[in-house]
XYZ file of C-alpha atoms in Angstrom:
360
model
C 64.072 -39.237 -36.182
C 63.584 -35.517 -35.776
C 60.033 -35.944 -34.278
C 61.249 -38.643 -31.877
C 64.078 -36.347 -30.765
C 61.642 -33.490 -30.030
C 59.370 -35.767 -27.966
C 62.343 -37.113 -26.030
C 63.549 -33.591 -25.267
C 60.006 -32.615 -24.091
C 59.747 -35.643 -21.792
C 63.187 -35.002 -20.332
C 62.346 -31.350 -19.761
C 58.896 -32.193 -18.316
C 60.344 -34.828 -15.964
C 62.899 -32.365 -14.697
C 60.343 -29.600 -14.101
C 57.521 -31.800 -12.794
C 56.144 -30.604 -9.416
C 57.156 -32.718 -6.449
C 53.691 -32.784 -4.712
C 51.380 -35.422 -6.108
C 48.266 -37.246 -4.947
C 45.644 -39.617 -6.294
C 41.893 -38.835 -6.239
C 40.044 -40.167 -3.190
C 36.519 -41.464 -2.559
C 34.612 -39.544 0.135
C 31.334 -37.867 0.951
C 31.094 -34.389 -0.553
C 28.570 -31.704 0.376
C 28.122 -28.549 -1.728
C 26.593 -25.586 0.067
C 25.766 -21.928 -0.510
C 26.796 -19.349 2.076
C 24.331 -16.776 3.396
C 24.086 -14.159 6.109
C 21.249 -14.608 8.608
C 18.855 -12.374 10.547
C 16.156 -13.734 12.878
C 12.721 -12.098 12.599
C 9.296 -12.858 14.106
C 6.854 -14.500 11.726
C 4.113 -12.228 10.299
C 6.140 -9.147 11.240
C 4.526 -5.930 10.013
C 4.433 -2.191 10.687
C 1.164 -0.562 11.751
C 0.206 2.765 10.143
C -2.511 5.350 10.688
C -5.035 5.883 7.906
C -5.523 9.547 8.783
C -3.441 12.548 9.800
C -3.702 13.429 13.475
C -2.030 13.696 16.862
C -1.091 10.677 18.952
C -3.246 10.873 22.055
C -1.825 7.839 23.854
C -0.242 4.426 23.317
C -2.583 1.823 24.749
C 0.174 -0.823 24.986
C 3.864 -1.011 25.844
C 6.741 -2.618 23.996
C 6.822 -6.322 24.839
C 3.066 -6.557 25.487
C 1.142 -9.392 23.882
C -1.946 -8.391 21.920
C -4.806 -10.151 20.196
C -6.071 -9.483 16.700
C -8.311 -6.370 16.514
C -7.127 -5.211 19.960
C -6.676 -1.385 20.152
C -3.022 -0.397 20.453
C -2.852 3.352 19.671
C -5.385 6.141 20.056
C -5.240 9.259 17.883
C -6.896 12.627 17.874
C -8.043 13.058 14.327
C -7.188 16.424 12.753
C -8.190 15.953 9.126
C -11.809 14.900 9.800
C -12.260 17.906 12.092
C -11.208 20.208 9.267
C -13.296 18.278 6.766
C -16.322 18.514 9.047
C -15.893 22.277 9.409
C -15.560 22.707 5.641
C -18.610 20.516 5.076
C -20.573 22.564 7.607
C -19.670 25.809 5.840
C -20.630 24.315 2.460
C -23.965 23.207 3.863
C -24.693 26.640 5.339
C -23.821 28.354 2.079
C -26.008 25.982 0.063
C -28.897 26.490 2.500
C -28.534 30.297 2.337
C -28.469 30.231 -1.440
C -31.667 28.231 -1.393
C -33.715 29.983 1.267
C -31.651 32.592 3.126
C -31.520 36.390 2.884
C -28.928 36.212 0.119
C -30.766 33.527 -1.805
C -30.269 33.426 -5.536
C -33.954 32.655 -5.885
C -34.936 36.014 -4.411
C -32.965 37.787 -7.122
C -34.750 35.738 -9.775
C -38.102 36.437 -8.129
C -37.452 40.179 -8.429
C -36.541 39.798 -12.076
C -39.723 37.788 -12.702
C -41.838 40.433 -10.982
C -40.210 43.147 -13.083
C -40.737 41.107 -16.252
C -44.365 40.545 -15.300
C -44.946 44.331 -14.943
C -43.270 44.982 -18.286
C -45.427 42.333 -19.896
C -48.615 43.862 -18.494
C -47.615 47.307 -19.730
C -46.628 45.995 -23.174
C -49.871 43.995 -23.325
C -51.975 47.133 -22.645
C -50.090 49.135 -25.277
C -50.294 46.326 -27.815
C -54.041 45.756 -27.459
C -54.749 49.526 -27.513
C -52.662 49.888 -30.696
C -54.379 46.807 -32.169
C -57.852 48.318 -31.682
C -56.703 51.595 -33.263
C -55.220 49.744 -36.200
C -58.488 47.815 -36.691
C -60.209 51.239 -36.859
C -57.671 52.386 -39.446
C -56.151 54.784 -36.931
C -52.353 55.066 -36.593
C -49.620 53.504 -38.679
C -48.881 49.857 -39.298
C -45.330 50.392 -37.978
C -46.629 51.499 -34.581
C -48.861 48.444 -34.452
C -46.004 46.047 -35.291
C -43.638 47.666 -32.774
C -46.225 47.297 -29.987
C -46.842 43.702 -31.007
C -43.077 42.888 -31.012
C -42.553 44.477 -27.588
C -45.445 42.431 -26.200
C -44.070 39.160 -27.592
C -40.558 39.865 -26.297
C -41.869 40.634 -22.805
C -43.912 37.428 -22.852
C -40.900 35.339 -23.921
C -38.622 36.950 -21.327
C -41.084 36.187 -18.539
C -41.301 32.564 -19.637
C -37.494 32.225 -19.763
C -37.152 33.689 -16.264
C -39.777 31.284 -14.889
C -37.929 28.313 -16.391
C -34.589 29.579 -15.037
C -36.193 29.996 -11.618
C -37.433 26.384 -11.558
C -34.103 25.031 -12.780
C -32.152 27.060 -10.224
C -34.517 26.046 -7.450
C -34.030 22.356 -8.284
C -30.226 22.724 -8.512
C -30.046 24.530 -5.179
C -32.258 21.952 -3.541
C -29.917 19.175 -4.714
C -26.875 21.113 -3.524
C -28.422 21.519 -0.082
C -29.095 17.788 0.203
C -25.574 16.907 -0.979
C -23.958 19.366 1.410
C -26.057 18.013 4.274
C -24.987 14.436 3.466
C -21.320 15.452 3.371
C -21.693 17.274 6.665
C -23.325 14.274 8.347
C -20.663 11.930 6.941
C -17.764 14.092 8.155
C -19.453 14.511 11.519
C -19.694 10.732 11.808
C -15.950 10.205 11.113
C -14.668 13.011 13.322
C -13.316 12.511 16.821
C -10.800 9.977 18.085
C -9.346 7.242 15.871
C -7.939 3.941 17.116
C -5.222 1.802 15.489
C -5.713 -1.935 16.108
C -3.507 -5.015 15.787
C -4.058 -7.234 12.754
C -2.655 -10.383 14.374
C -2.178 -12.196 17.650
C 1.363 -11.224 18.564
C 3.792 -8.996 20.439
C 4.458 -5.257 20.283
C 8.137 -5.160 19.327
C 8.432 -1.392 18.900
C 6.449 1.838 19.317
C 7.730 4.689 17.147
C 5.695 7.689 18.375
C 5.072 9.378 21.706
C 1.859 11.128 22.868
C 1.543 14.611 21.418
C 3.499 13.866 18.243
C 2.017 14.510 14.813
C 0.965 11.317 13.027
C 0.738 10.892 9.253
C -0.056 8.021 6.904
C 3.509 7.327 5.710
C 5.401 6.856 8.991
C 4.862 3.615 10.985
C 3.464 3.768 14.510
C 4.289 0.273 15.757
C 6.093 -2.965 14.881
C 4.058 -6.099 15.554
C 4.932 -9.755 15.002
C 4.385 -13.289 16.180
C 5.185 -13.996 19.822
C 6.489 -17.555 19.409
C 7.066 -18.247 15.721
C 10.299 -16.945 14.201
C 11.698 -17.160 10.688
C 15.270 -17.097 9.440
C 15.879 -14.431 6.823
C 18.796 -15.256 4.532
C 20.420 -13.092 1.861
C 21.877 -15.149 -1.000
C 24.191 -13.754 -3.663
C 22.749 -13.653 -7.186
C 25.555 -15.973 -8.365
C 24.221 -18.731 -6.070
C 20.451 -18.200 -6.144
C 19.908 -20.622 -9.063
C 21.182 -23.476 -6.873
C 18.718 -22.863 -4.050
C 15.388 -24.733 -3.845
C 12.526 -24.813 -1.339
C 12.972 -27.725 1.078
C 16.783 -27.771 1.091
C 18.591 -28.385 4.393
C 20.321 -25.421 5.984
C 22.815 -25.286 8.835
C 22.681 -22.078 10.875
C 25.022 -20.563 13.438
C 24.037 -17.524 15.504
C 26.478 -15.159 17.175
C 24.424 -15.375 20.371
C 25.018 -19.167 20.514
C 28.687 -19.289 19.513
C 29.652 -22.355 17.462
C 26.420 -24.225 18.102
C 24.800 -25.355 14.834
C 21.015 -25.428 14.256
C 19.343 -27.264 11.400
C 16.690 -25.551 9.308
C 14.832 -25.957 6.024
C 14.226 -23.458 3.193
C 10.569 -22.349 3.224
C 10.311 -19.496 0.709
C 12.366 -17.801 -2.016
C 11.489 -14.203 -2.863
C 11.787 -13.625 -6.631
C 12.767 -9.931 -6.540
C 16.449 -9.012 -6.303
C 17.631 -6.264 -3.975
C 19.527 -4.037 -6.400
C 21.442 -2.294 -3.606
C 23.015 -5.529 -2.298
C 22.672 -7.762 -5.407
C 21.104 -10.442 -3.220
C 17.875 -12.411 -2.991
C 15.864 -12.816 0.200
C 15.077 -16.345 1.382
C 13.151 -17.587 4.419
C 13.829 -20.762 6.382
C 12.354 -22.422 9.477
C 14.243 -24.070 12.315
C 13.578 -27.804 12.621
C 14.055 -27.259 16.365
C 14.108 -23.718 17.736
C 17.042 -22.495 19.833
C 16.169 -22.058 23.543
C 15.572 -18.310 23.138
C 15.096 -16.129 20.086
C 14.909 -12.364 19.704
C 14.261 -10.188 16.645
C 17.482 -9.056 15.028
C 19.771 -11.915 16.084
C 22.395 -12.367 13.358
C 24.533 -15.222 12.124
C 25.550 -17.286 9.136
C 24.077 -20.204 7.218
C 25.159 -22.860 4.755
C 22.411 -24.108 2.453
C 23.023 -27.662 1.271
C 22.427 -27.602 -2.494
C 23.974 -31.004 -3.349
C 25.632 -33.973 -1.620
C 27.161 -37.274 -2.702
C 28.210 -40.191 -0.495
C 30.906 -41.777 -2.710
C 32.312 -38.930 -4.768
C 35.713 -39.021 -6.458
C 37.340 -35.848 -5.152
C 40.549 -33.837 -5.307
C 41.626 -30.653 -3.519
C 40.808 -27.545 -5.524
C 44.443 -26.438 -5.317
C 45.310 -29.302 -7.694
C 43.238 -27.836 -10.518
C 45.377 -26.455 -13.307
C 42.443 -24.449 -14.658
C 38.726 -24.774 -13.936
C 38.565 -28.109 -15.795
C 42.133 -29.489 -16.119
C 44.639 -31.369 -13.938
C 48.320 -32.141 -14.368
C 49.146 -35.889 -14.829
C 52.211 -37.935 -15.741
C 51.304 -37.382 -19.385
C 50.695 -33.663 -19.057
C 47.481 -31.629 -18.666
C 44.234 -33.625 -18.874
C 40.741 -32.174 -19.198
C 38.251 -33.372 -16.580
C 34.497 -32.977 -16.060
C 33.943 -31.390 -12.610
C 30.924 -32.125 -10.412
C 29.783 -30.740 -7.080
C 32.212 -28.923 -4.811
C 32.685 -27.477 -1.369
C 35.103 -24.819 -0.172
C 38.166 -27.122 -0.455
C 37.316 -30.086 -2.708
C 35.773 -30.736 -6.102
C 34.240 -33.892 -7.565
C 35.721 -35.521 -10.694
C 33.005 -36.929 -12.949
C 35.314 -38.119 -15.713
C 38.785 -37.567 -17.187
C 40.858 -39.412 -14.563
C 40.217 -42.229 -12.105
C 41.283 -42.879 -8.523
C 44.494 -44.591 -9.640
C 45.737 -41.631 -11.695
C 48.386 -39.540 -9.896
C 48.039 -35.800 -10.319
C 50.481 -33.033 -9.556
C 50.007 -29.765 -7.769
C 50.575 -26.885 -10.187
C 53.347 -24.459 -9.376
C 52.063 -21.190 -7.970
């Protein structure tokens, strides 16, 4: 009796507090999509850089010009090779002077060899004179041995100097040849340097004017396809797992108002932009708008799922993420795909089950 009384009280209370707004689930087509911002860019867009430090002599093209692959677009006056050539020339001259000039290292060694040769001749005369005296039992053995030692030392020193001379001569000869090769190489690369286009396309931007210093880290030009454009989309990391190559995408551009263009996902870049917490995606128009320009912006909805005969309810009728309010109280449901306003019911209730809008 007590349990029945409690249930009766609950039902009376529930019926009195039950929300007035109720509906039943409906069958309809449901499309789930992922929102993305859009920027239009030319295909194969890239920035051209110099490979050397120099001064911009002149731009050979203007912004908007069409160019072919390998066509010259910017001409530089090369500074670094000029300096390298001058340094190589000085190194070559120094190596040549060391080998055969007035300050040659070999001349110093030649003087030392000549001096060693004179010392050897003098020590040889003294040694042989002292040797003959010693054989005649004249003089002391110590004098004989001292003369002999001096002679041997002079002979060894002369031999060492000759070997050092040959080694130095060979080293200097190699240094001269190396310095000459470096000089010729730097001379070959000096002069004007030309930056060329890598693709058939259009010059979208020129970043430097004649007379400005050019380095290898700042771009000189922006070049891209003349007719082929891609749609760059930025997708939030919460939605990226739903996106696949080949999915349909509906694009609106600010330049074309409410007009909608259909596209298809072509590429998903795997690296996340940490600054925006988004992933970059590329798509292609199925039919291009009449005119496109780099930098046009807009919005896109990527279709990630769709169902023709889905059982749906408005999202505002969800009690929690997976419950609805019925005649018998809260019921757990299994949700399916969803759009901004509706969500699919996989199981839990059917299309004949009334549900109530929760009180806010």
